Amino acid sequence: MLRQLADEGFLSKPQQDTPYLRIRETYINYDYGYSVVLPKPLVGLRSRSPFPNHGFVINLSEHPQARITVDGSYNAAEWNSFREALNDHLDQFKRDSSGEVAILMQRPAALGGLKAIHFSLRSAASESNEPMIRDVILAFRKEPGGGVGIVYEIALTTPALRYQKDKRSAAQLIKSFRLRALNNVR
């Protein structure tokens, strides 16, 4: 009996050589209703089940660390405006940077046909670190019936010296972002 179960795959362990799933080409998120196309040769990483599937991260460089995150999440912070979202990002970046942060740019934008805000933050240089830039585009999707809705975000965090190069990859992701039907399942 055990031999038969093993032969049919019931006793075998799943192949998991990494704790993350690799994302190439097109990423579709049915839970939060969006998709993006990853430009070659970029590879995204997302958590495996049973962890939630909000989006993924693309590691652009290990040293110095540079990454792009793509995320769709319910508006748990209950932001009512782009200003509230920007202020929360500013506060978080200050904590992450352990120092002063300046707003370099903020302007209205669009993401997948939704009204969005696009802003860039820059940390001050410290003795041990060069200045970092966090470039974010953020949009709200209202939920039918007035629920909390969804926040979509594509964020580039990179050293200031890499910013011009890395922002091209982020711009390609932003351009490819598309809304999809929501599953209406929570």
mmCIF file with all atom_site columns, C-alpha atoms in Angstrom:
data_model
loop_
_atom_site.group_PDB
_atom_site.id
_atom_site.type_symbol
_atom_site.label_atom_id
_atom_site.label_alt_id
_atom_site.label_comp_id
_atom_site.label_asym_id
_atom_site.label_entity_id
_atom_site.label_seq_id
_atom_site.pdbx_PDB_ins_code
_atom_site.Cartn_x
_atom_site.Cartn_y
_atom_site.Cartn_z
_atom_site.occupancy
_atom_site.B_iso_or_equiv
_atom_site.pdbx_formal_charge
_atom_site.auth_seq_id
_atom_site.auth_comp_id
_atom_site.auth_asym_id
_atom_site.auth_atom_id
_atom_site.pdbx_PDB_model_num
ATOM 1   C CA . MET A 1 1   ? 0.000   0.000  0.000   1.00 0.00 ? 1   MET A CA 1
ATOM 2   C CA . LEU A 1 2   ? 2.763   2.492  0.922   1.00 0.00 ? 2   LEU A CA 1
ATOM 3   C CA . ARG A 1 3   ? 4.586   1.640  -2.295  1.00 0.00 ? 3   ARG A CA 1
ATOM 4   C CA . GLN A 1 4   ? 1.430   2.396  -4.327  1.00 0.00 ? 4   GLN A CA 1
ATOM 5   C CA . LEU A 1 5   ? 0.931   5.727  -2.526  1.00 0.00 ? 5   LEU A CA 1
ATOM 6   C CA . ALA A 1 6   ? 4.568   6.670  -3.135  1.00 0.00 ? 6   ALA A CA 1
ATOM 7   C CA . ASP A 1 7   ? 4.307   5.715  -6.819  1.00 0.00 ? 7   ASP A CA 1
ATOM 8   C CA . GLU A 1 8   ? 1.221   7.915  -7.201  1.00 0.00 ? 8   GLU A CA 1
ATOM 9   C CA . GLY A 1 9   ? 2.997   10.865 -5.591  1.00 0.00 ? 9   GLY A CA 1
ATOM 10  C CA . PHE A 1 10  ? 1.023   11.027 -2.347  1.00 0.00 ? 10  PHE A CA 1
ATOM 11  C CA . LEU A 1 11  ? 4.054   10.579 -0.127  1.00 0.00 ? 11  LEU A CA 1
ATOM 12  C CA . SER A 1 12  ? 6.510   12.705 -2.053  1.00 0.00 ? 12  SER A CA 1
ATOM 13  C CA . LYS A 1 13  ? 7.601   16.103 -0.768  1.00 0.00 ? 13  LYS A CA 1
ATOM 14  C CA . PRO A 1 14  ? 6.827   19.157 -2.917  1.00 0.00 ? 14  PRO A CA 1
ATOM 15  C CA . GLN A 1 15  ? 9.775   20.676 -4.755  1.00 0.00 ? 15  GLN A CA 1
ATOM 16  C CA . GLN A 1 16  ? 10.684  23.894 -2.960  1.00 0.00 ? 16  GLN A CA 1
ATOM 17  C CA . ASP A 1 17  ? 14.257  24.944 -3.592  1.00 0.00 ? 17  ASP A CA 1
ATOM 18  C CA . THR A 1 18  ? 13.421  28.553 -2.738  1.00 0.00 ? 18  THR A CA 1
ATOM 19  C CA . PRO A 1 19  ? 10.895  30.111 -0.388  1.00 0.00 ? 19  PRO A CA 1
ATOM 20  C CA . TYR A 1 20  ? 9.740   32.363 -3.253  1.00 0.00 ? 20  TYR A CA 1
ATOM 21  C CA . LEU A 1 21  ? 8.042   31.850 -6.575  1.00 0.00 ? 21  LEU A CA 1
ATOM 22  C CA . ARG A 1 22  ? 9.768   33.425 -9.568  1.00 0.00 ? 22  ARG A CA 1
ATOM 23  C CA . ILE A 1 23  ? 7.730   35.767 -11.766 1.00 0.00 ? 23  ILE A CA 1
ATOM 24  C CA . ARG A 1 24  ? 8.713   36.285 -15.405 1.00 0.00 ? 24  ARG A CA 1
ATOM 25  C CA . GLU A 1 25  ? 6.934   37.995 -18.265 1.00 0.00 ? 25  GLU A CA 1
ATOM 26  C CA . THR A 1 26  ? 3.303   38.638 -17.211 1.00 0.00 ? 26  THR A CA 1
ATOM 27  C CA . TYR A 1 27  ? 2.109   38.653 -13.606 1.00 0.00 ? 27  TYR A CA 1
ATOM 28  C CA . ILE A 1 28  ? -1.646  38.384 -13.049 1.00 0.00 ? 28  ILE A CA 1
ATOM 29  C CA . ASN A 1 29  ? -3.154  38.918 -9.619  1.00 0.00 ? 29  ASN A CA 1
ATOM 30  C CA . TYR A 1 30  ? -6.745  37.653 -9.560  1.00 0.00 ? 30  TYR A CA 1
ATOM 31  C CA . ASP A 1 31  ? -7.212  38.464 -5.855  1.00 0.00 ? 31  ASP A CA 1
ATOM 32  C CA . TYR A 1 32  ? -6.632  42.196 -6.290  1.00 0.00 ? 32  TYR A CA 1
ATOM 33  C CA . GLY A 1 33  ? -7.564  42.542 -9.961  1.00 0.00 ? 33  GLY A CA 1
ATOM 34  C CA . TYR A 1 34  ? -4.433  43.674 -11.788 1.00 0.00 ? 34  TYR A CA 1
ATOM 35  C CA . SER A 1 35  ? -1.625  42.568 -14.063 1.00 0.00 ? 35  SER A CA 1
ATOM 36  C CA . VAL A 1 36  ? 1.800   43.866 -15.116 1.00 0.00 ? 36  VAL A CA 1
ATOM 37  C CA . VAL A 1 37  ? 4.411   42.805 -17.636 1.00 0.00 ? 37  VAL A CA 1
ATOM 38  C CA . LEU A 1 38  ? 7.964   42.387 -16.379 1.00 0.00 ? 38  LEU A CA 1
ATOM 39  C CA . PRO A 1 39  ? 10.535  43.626 -18.881 1.00 0.00 ? 39  PRO A CA 1
ATOM 40  C CA . LYS A 1 40  ? 13.297  41.161 -19.735 1.00 0.00 ? 40  LYS A CA 1
ATOM 41  C CA . PRO A 1 41  ? 15.587  40.213 -18.037 1.00 0.00 ? 41  PRO A CA 1
ATOM 42  C CA . LEU A 1 42  ? 13.891  41.236 -14.751 1.00 0.00 ? 42  LEU A CA 1
ATOM 43  C CA . VAL A 1 43  ? 12.589  38.518 -12.436 1.00 0.00 ? 43  VAL A CA 1
ATOM 44  C CA . GLY A 1 44  ? 10.071  39.099 -9.657  1.00 0.00 ? 44  GLY A CA 1
ATOM 45  C CA . LEU A 1 45  ? 9.792   37.127 -6.436  1.00 0.00 ? 45  LEU A CA 1
ATOM 46  C CA . ARG A 1 46  ? 6.592   36.512 -4.499  1.00 0.00 ? 46  ARG A CA 1
ATOM 47  C CA . SER A 1 47  ? 5.690   34.472 -1.433  1.00 0.00 ? 47  SER A CA 1
ATOM 48  C CA . ARG A 1 48  ? 4.399   30.938 -1.762  1.00 0.00 ? 48  ARG A CA 1
ATOM 49  C CA . SER A 1 49  ? 1.103   29.749 -0.321  1.00 0.00 ? 49  SER A CA 1
ATOM 50  C CA . PRO A 1 50  ? -0.183  29.956 2.342   1.00 0.00 ? 50  PRO A CA 1
ATOM 51  C CA . PHE A 1 51  ? 1.083   33.563 2.458   1.00 0.00 ? 51  PHE A CA 1
ATOM 52  C CA . PRO A 1 52  ? -1.110  36.227 0.849   1.00 0.00 ? 52  PRO A CA 1
ATOM 53  C CA . ASN A 1 53  ? -0.516  37.109 -2.789  1.00 0.00 ? 53  ASN A CA 1
ATOM 54  C CA . HIS A 1 54  ? -0.423  40.908 -2.919  1.00 0.00 ? 54  HIS A CA 1
ATOM 55  C CA . GLY A 1 55  ? 2.336   41.318 -5.473  1.00 0.00 ? 55  GLY A CA 1
ATOM 56  C CA . PHE A 1 56  ? 6.060   40.834 -5.850  1.00 0.00 ? 56  PHE A CA 1
ATOM 57  C CA . VAL A 1 57  ? 9.506   42.395 -5.527  1.00 0.00 ? 57  VAL A CA 1
ATOM 58  C CA . ILE A 1 58  ? 12.217  42.756 -8.149  1.00 0.00 ? 58  ILE A CA 1
ATOM 59  C CA . ASN A 1 59  ? 15.722  42.932 -6.681  1.00 0.00 ? 59  ASN A CA 1
ATOM 60  C CA . LEU A 1 60  ? 17.732  45.177 -8.984  1.00 0.00 ? 60  LEU A CA 1
ATOM 61  C CA . SER A 1 61  ? 20.941  45.176 -6.949  1.00 0.00 ? 61  SER A CA 1
ATOM 62  C CA . GLU A 1 62  ? 22.135  43.564 -3.724  1.00 0.00 ? 62  GLU A CA 1
ATOM 63  C CA . HIS A 1 63  ? 24.974  45.994 -2.889  1.00 0.00 ? 63  HIS A CA 1
ATOM 64  C CA . PRO A 1 64  ? 23.845  48.711 -2.854  1.00 0.00 ? 64  PRO A CA 1
ATOM 65  C CA . GLN A 1 65  ? 20.305  47.464 -2.345  1.00 0.00 ? 65  GLN A CA 1
ATOM 66  C CA . ALA A 1 66  ? 17.840  48.540 -5.034  1.00 0.00 ? 66  ALA A CA 1
ATOM 67  C CA . ARG A 1 67  ? 14.377  47.087 -5.615  1.00 0.00 ? 67  ARG A CA 1
ATOM 68  C CA . ILE A 1 68  ? 10.967  47.615 -7.168  1.00 0.00 ? 68  ILE A CA 1
ATOM 69  C CA . THR A 1 69  ? 7.854   46.450 -5.352  1.00 0.00 ? 69  THR A CA 1
ATOM 70  C CA . VAL A 1 70  ? 4.484   45.927 -7.017  1.00 0.00 ? 70  VAL A CA 1
ATOM 71  C CA . ASP A 1 71  ? 1.554   45.622 -4.626  1.00 0.00 ? 71  ASP A CA 1
ATOM 72  C CA . GLY A 1 72  ? -2.217  45.477 -4.496  1.00 0.00 ? 72  GLY A CA 1
ATOM 73  C CA . SER A 1 73  ? -3.781  45.484 -1.025  1.00 0.00 ? 73  SER A CA 1
ATOM 74  C CA . TYR A 1 74  ? -6.990  46.415 0.669   1.00 0.00 ? 74  TYR A CA 1
ATOM 75  C CA . ASN A 1 75  ? -6.851  49.943 2.038   1.00 0.00 ? 75  ASN A CA 1
ATOM 76  C CA . ALA A 1 76  ? -6.243  48.790 5.629   1.00 0.00 ? 76  ALA A CA 1
ATOM 77  C CA . ALA A 1 77  ? -4.755  52.188 6.553   1.00 0.00 ? 77  ALA A CA 1
ATOM 78  C CA . GLU A 1 78  ? -8.102  53.680 5.458   1.00 0.00 ? 78  GLU A CA 1
ATOM 79  C CA . TRP A 1 79  ? -6.449  56.489 3.557   1.00 0.00 ? 79  TRP A CA 1
ATOM 80  C CA . ASN A 1 80  ? -9.068  58.952 2.351   1.00 0.00 ? 80  ASN A CA 1
ATOM 81  C CA . SER A 1 81  ? -6.754  60.952 0.111   1.00 0.00 ? 81  SER A CA 1
ATOM 82  C CA . PHE A 1 82  ? -3.506  60.875 -1.794  1.00 0.00 ? 82  PHE A CA 1
ATOM 83  C CA . ARG A 1 83  ? -2.155  63.396 0.745   1.00 0.00 ? 83  ARG A CA 1
ATOM 84  C CA . GLU A 1 84  ? -2.703  60.910 3.607   1.00 0.00 ? 84  GLU A CA 1
ATOM 85  C CA . ALA A 1 85  ? -0.942  58.159 1.633   1.00 0.00 ? 85  ALA A CA 1
ATOM 86  C CA . LEU A 1 86  ? 1.983   60.458 0.780   1.00 0.00 ? 86  LEU A CA 1
ATOM 87  C CA . ASN A 1 87  ? 2.348   61.546 4.426   1.00 0.00 ? 87  ASN A CA 1
ATOM 88  C CA . ASP A 1 88  ? 2.400   57.915 5.609   1.00 0.00 ? 88  ASP A CA 1
ATOM 89  C CA . HIS A 1 89  ? 5.043   57.059 2.990   1.00 0.00 ? 89  HIS A CA 1
ATOM 90  C CA . LEU A 1 90  ? 7.090   60.078 4.055   1.00 0.00 ? 90  LEU A CA 1
ATOM 91  C CA . ASP A 1 91  ? 6.946   59.011 7.717   1.00 0.00 ? 91  ASP A CA 1
ATOM 92  C CA . GLN A 1 92  ? 7.848   55.392 6.879   1.00 0.00 ? 92  GLN A CA 1
ATOM 93  C CA . PHE A 1 93  ? 10.772  56.425 4.663   1.00 0.00 ? 93  PHE A CA 1
ATOM 94  C CA . LYS A 1 94  ? 12.075  58.652 7.486   1.00 0.00 ? 94  LYS A CA 1
ATOM 95  C CA . ARG A 1 95  ? 11.975  55.651 9.844   1.00 0.00 ? 95  ARG A CA 1
ATOM 96  C CA . ASP A 1 96  ? 13.630  53.403 7.245   1.00 0.00 ? 96  ASP A CA 1
ATOM 97  C CA . SER A 1 97  ? 16.334  56.000 6.534   1.00 0.00 ? 97  SER A CA 1
ATOM 98  C CA . SER A 1 98  ? 16.868  57.099 10.133  1.00 0.00 ? 98  SER A CA 1
ATOM 99  C CA . GLY A 1 99  ? 17.098  60.691 9.042   1.00 0.00 ? 99  GLY A CA 1
ATOM 100 C CA . GLU A 1 100 ? 15.697  63.592 7.129   1.00 0.00 ? 100 GLU A CA 1
ATOM 101 C CA . VAL A 1 101 ? 13.658  63.035 3.991   1.00 0.00 ? 101 VAL A CA 1
ATOM 102 C CA . ALA A 1 102 ? 12.638  65.556 1.342   1.00 0.00 ? 102 ALA A CA 1
ATOM 103 C CA . ILE A 1 103 ? 9.842   65.404 -1.207  1.00 0.00 ? 103 ILE A CA 1
ATOM 104 C CA . LEU A 1 104 ? 11.527  65.798 -4.601  1.00 0.00 ? 104 LEU A CA 1
ATOM 105 C CA . MET A 1 105 ? 8.403   65.599 -6.720  1.00 0.00 ? 105 MET A CA 1
ATOM 106 C CA . GLN A 1 106 ? 4.658   65.035 -6.454  1.00 0.00 ? 106 GLN A CA 1
ATOM 107 C CA . ARG A 1 107 ? 2.154   65.209 -9.261  1.00 0.00 ? 107 ARG A CA 1
ATOM 108 C CA . PRO A 1 108 ? -1.126  63.732 -10.453 1.00 0.00 ? 108 PRO A CA 1
ATOM 109 C CA . ALA A 1 109 ? -0.732  60.604 -12.556 1.00 0.00 ? 109 ALA A CA 1
ATOM 110 C CA . ALA A 1 110 ? -2.662  57.625 -13.889 1.00 0.00 ? 110 ALA A CA 1
ATOM 111 C CA . LEU A 1 111 ? -2.186  53.930 -13.221 1.00 0.00 ? 111 LEU A CA 1
ATOM 112 C CA . GLY A 1 112 ? -4.188  51.491 -15.315 1.00 0.00 ? 112 GLY A CA 1
ATOM 113 C CA . GLY A 1 113 ? -6.786  54.190 -16.003 1.00 0.00 ? 113 GLY A CA 1
ATOM 114 C CA . LEU A 1 114 ? -7.171  55.095 -12.314 1.00 0.00 ? 114 LEU A CA 1
ATOM 115 C CA . LYS A 1 115 ? -6.347  58.516 -10.907 1.00 0.00 ? 115 LYS A CA 1
ATOM 116 C CA . ALA A 1 116 ? -3.029  58.241 -9.113  1.00 0.00 ? 116 ALA A CA 1
ATOM 117 C CA . ILE A 1 117 ? -0.316  60.228 -7.404  1.00 0.00 ? 117 ILE A CA 1
ATOM 118 C CA . HIS A 1 118 ? 3.341   59.954 -8.398  1.00 0.00 ? 118 HIS A CA 1
ATOM 119 C CA . PHE A 1 119 ? 5.908   61.160 -5.881  1.00 0.00 ? 119 PHE A CA 1
ATOM 120 C CA . SER A 1 120 ? 9.626   60.849 -5.168  1.00 0.00 ? 120 SER A CA 1
ATOM 121 C CA . LEU A 1 121 ? 11.291  61.056 -1.768  1.00 0.00 ? 121 LEU A CA 1
ATOM 122 C CA . ARG A 1 122 ? 15.010  61.465 -1.073  1.00 0.00 ? 122 ARG A CA 1
ATOM 123 C CA . SER A 1 123 ? 16.788  60.618 2.153   1.00 0.00 ? 123 SER A CA 1
ATOM 124 C CA . ALA A 1 124 ? 19.711  62.643 3.431   1.00 0.00 ? 124 ALA A CA 1
ATOM 125 C CA . ALA A 1 125 ? 23.150  61.087 3.121   1.00 0.00 ? 125 ALA A CA 1
ATOM 126 C CA . SER A 1 126 ? 24.678  59.734 6.305   1.00 0.00 ? 126 SER A CA 1
ATOM 127 C CA . GLU A 1 127 ? 28.247  58.798 7.142   1.00 0.00 ? 127 GLU A CA 1
ATOM 128 C CA . SER A 1 128 ? 27.525  55.154 6.325   1.00 0.00 ? 128 SER A CA 1
ATOM 129 C CA . ASN A 1 129 ? 24.973  55.437 3.508   1.00 0.00 ? 129 ASN A CA 1
ATOM 130 C CA . GLU A 1 130 ? 24.501  57.420 0.359   1.00 0.00 ? 130 GLU A CA 1
ATOM 131 C CA . PRO A 1 131 ? 21.146  59.127 -0.201  1.00 0.00 ? 131 PRO A CA 1
ATOM 132 C CA . MET A 1 132 ? 18.277  56.860 -1.218  1.00 0.00 ? 132 MET A CA 1
ATOM 133 C CA . ILE A 1 133 ? 15.301  57.662 -3.421  1.00 0.00 ? 133 ILE A CA 1
ATOM 134 C CA . ARG A 1 134 ? 11.861  56.131 -3.114  1.00 0.00 ? 134 ARG A CA 1
ATOM 135 C CA . ASP A 1 135 ? 9.761   56.764 -6.229  1.00 0.00 ? 135 ASP A CA 1
ATOM 136 C CA . VAL A 1 136 ? 6.106   55.729 -5.865  1.00 0.00 ? 136 VAL A CA 1
ATOM 137 C CA . ILE A 1 137 ? 2.996   55.696 -8.004  1.00 0.00 ? 137 ILE A CA 1
ATOM 138 C CA . LEU A 1 138 ? -0.140  54.958 -6.002  1.00 0.00 ? 138 LEU A CA 1
ATOM 139 C CA . ALA A 1 139 ? -3.804  54.620 -7.009  1.00 0.00 ? 139 ALA A CA 1
ATOM 140 C CA . PHE A 1 140 ? -7.071  53.815 -5.251  1.00 0.00 ? 140 PHE A CA 1
ATOM 141 C CA . ARG A 1 141 ? -9.717  51.475 -6.648  1.00 0.00 ? 141 ARG A CA 1
ATOM 142 C CA . LYS A 1 142 ? -13.117 51.963 -5.082  1.00 0.00 ? 142 LYS A CA 1
ATOM 143 C CA . GLU A 1 143 ? -14.929 48.821 -4.072  1.00 0.00 ? 143 GLU A CA 1
ATOM 144 C CA . PRO A 1 144 ? -18.545 48.449 -5.214  1.00 0.00 ? 144 PRO A CA 1
ATOM 145 C CA . GLY A 1 145 ? -20.882 49.191 -2.314  1.00 0.00 ? 145 GLY A CA 1
ATOM 146 C CA . GLY A 1 146 ? -18.486 51.601 -0.612  1.00 0.00 ? 146 GLY A CA 1
ATOM 147 C CA . GLY A 1 147 ? -16.067 49.100 0.940   1.00 0.00 ? 147 GLY A CA 1
ATOM 148 C CA . VAL A 1 148 ? -12.479 49.952 1.852   1.00 0.00 ? 148 VAL A CA 1
ATOM 149 C CA . GLY A 1 149 ? -11.250 49.550 -1.705  1.00 0.00 ? 149 GLY A CA 1
ATOM 150 C CA . ILE A 1 150 ? -7.828  48.575 -2.991  1.00 0.00 ? 150 ILE A CA 1
ATOM 151 C CA . VAL A 1 151 ? -4.549  50.477 -3.062  1.00 0.00 ? 151 VAL A CA 1
ATOM 152 C CA . TYR A 1 152 ? -2.213  49.746 -5.971  1.00 0.00 ? 152 TYR A CA 1
ATOM 153 C CA . GLU A 1 153 ? 1.402   50.745 -5.672  1.00 0.00 ? 153 GLU A CA 1
ATOM 154 C CA . ILE A 1 154 ? 4.570   50.445 -7.710  1.00 0.00 ? 154 ILE A CA 1
ATOM 155 C CA . ALA A 1 155 ? 7.568   51.656 -5.705  1.00 0.00 ? 155 ALA A CA 1
ATOM 156 C CA . LEU A 1 156 ? 11.226  51.941 -6.639  1.00 0.00 ? 156 LEU A CA 1
ATOM 157 C CA . THR A 1 157 ? 13.713  52.227 -3.761  1.00 0.00 ? 157 THR A CA 1
ATOM 158 C CA . THR A 1 158 ? 17.257  52.796 -4.948  1.00 0.00 ? 158 THR A CA 1
ATOM 159 C CA . PRO A 1 159 ? 20.460  54.724 -4.187  1.00 0.00 ? 159 PRO A CA 1
ATOM 160 C CA . ALA A 1 160 ? 20.444  58.201 -5.707  1.00 0.00 ? 160 ALA A CA 1
ATOM 161 C CA . LEU A 1 161 ? 23.365  57.246 -7.978  1.00 0.00 ? 161 LEU A CA 1
ATOM 162 C CA . ARG A 1 162 ? 21.292  54.423 -9.577  1.00 0.00 ? 162 ARG A CA 1
ATOM 163 C CA . TYR A 1 163 ? 18.008  56.324 -9.796  1.00 0.00 ? 163 TYR A CA 1
ATOM 164 C CA . GLN A 1 164 ? 18.158  57.423 -13.461 1.00 0.00 ? 164 GLN A CA 1
ATOM 165 C CA . LYS A 1 165 ? 18.937  53.884 -14.590 1.00 0.00 ? 165 LYS A CA 1
ATOM 166 C CA . ASP A 1 166 ? 16.453  52.096 -12.314 1.00 0.00 ? 166 ASP A CA 1
ATOM 167 C CA . LYS A 1 167 ? 13.525  54.414 -12.923 1.00 0.00 ? 167 LYS A CA 1
ATOM 168 C CA . ARG A 1 168 ? 13.339  53.178 -16.540 1.00 0.00 ? 168 ARG A CA 1
ATOM 169 C CA . SER A 1 169 ? 12.487  49.678 -15.321 1.00 0.00 ? 169 SER A CA 1
ATOM 170 C CA . ALA A 1 170 ? 9.848   51.056 -12.939 1.00 0.00 ? 170 ALA A CA 1
ATOM 171 C CA . ALA A 1 171 ? 8.381   53.152 -15.761 1.00 0.00 ? 171 ALA A CA 1
ATOM 172 C CA . GLN A 1 172 ? 7.977   50.028 -17.925 1.00 0.00 ? 172 GLN A CA 1
ATOM 173 C CA . LEU A 1 173 ? 6.048   48.288 -15.137 1.00 0.00 ? 173 LEU A CA 1
ATOM 174 C CA . ILE A 1 174 ? 3.832   51.353 -14.651 1.00 0.00 ? 174 ILE A CA 1
ATOM 175 C CA . LYS A 1 175 ? 3.105   51.541 -18.372 1.00 0.00 ? 175 LYS A CA 1
ATOM 176 C CA . SER A 1 176 ? 2.124   47.848 -18.502 1.00 0.00 ? 176 SER A CA 1
ATOM 177 C CA . PHE A 1 177 ? -0.164  47.941 -15.422 1.00 0.00 ? 177 PHE A CA 1
ATOM 178 C CA . ARG A 1 178 ? -3.738  46.832 -16.260 1.00 0.00 ? 178 ARG A CA 1
ATOM 179 C CA . LEU A 1 179 ? -6.861  46.458 -14.160 1.00 0.00 ? 179 LEU A CA 1
ATOM 180 C CA . ARG A 1 180 ? -8.674  43.136 -14.206 1.00 0.00 ? 180 ARG A CA 1
ATOM 181 C CA . ALA A 1 181 ? -11.992 41.916 -12.873 1.00 0.00 ? 181 ALA A CA 1
ATOM 182 C CA . LEU A 1 182 ? -12.116 41.380 -9.127  1.00 0.00 ? 182 LEU A CA 1
ATOM 183 C CA . ASN A 1 183 ? -12.933 37.967 -7.678  1.00 0.00 ? 183 ASN A CA 1
ATOM 184 C CA . ASN A 1 184 ? -15.115 39.532 -4.948  1.00 0.00 ? 184 ASN A CA 1
ATOM 185 C CA . VAL A 1 185 ? -13.788 36.869 -2.570  1.00 0.00 ? 185 VAL A CA 1
ATOM 186 C CA . ARG A 1 186 ? -12.016 37.842 0.638   1.00 0.00 ? 186 ARG A CA 1
#
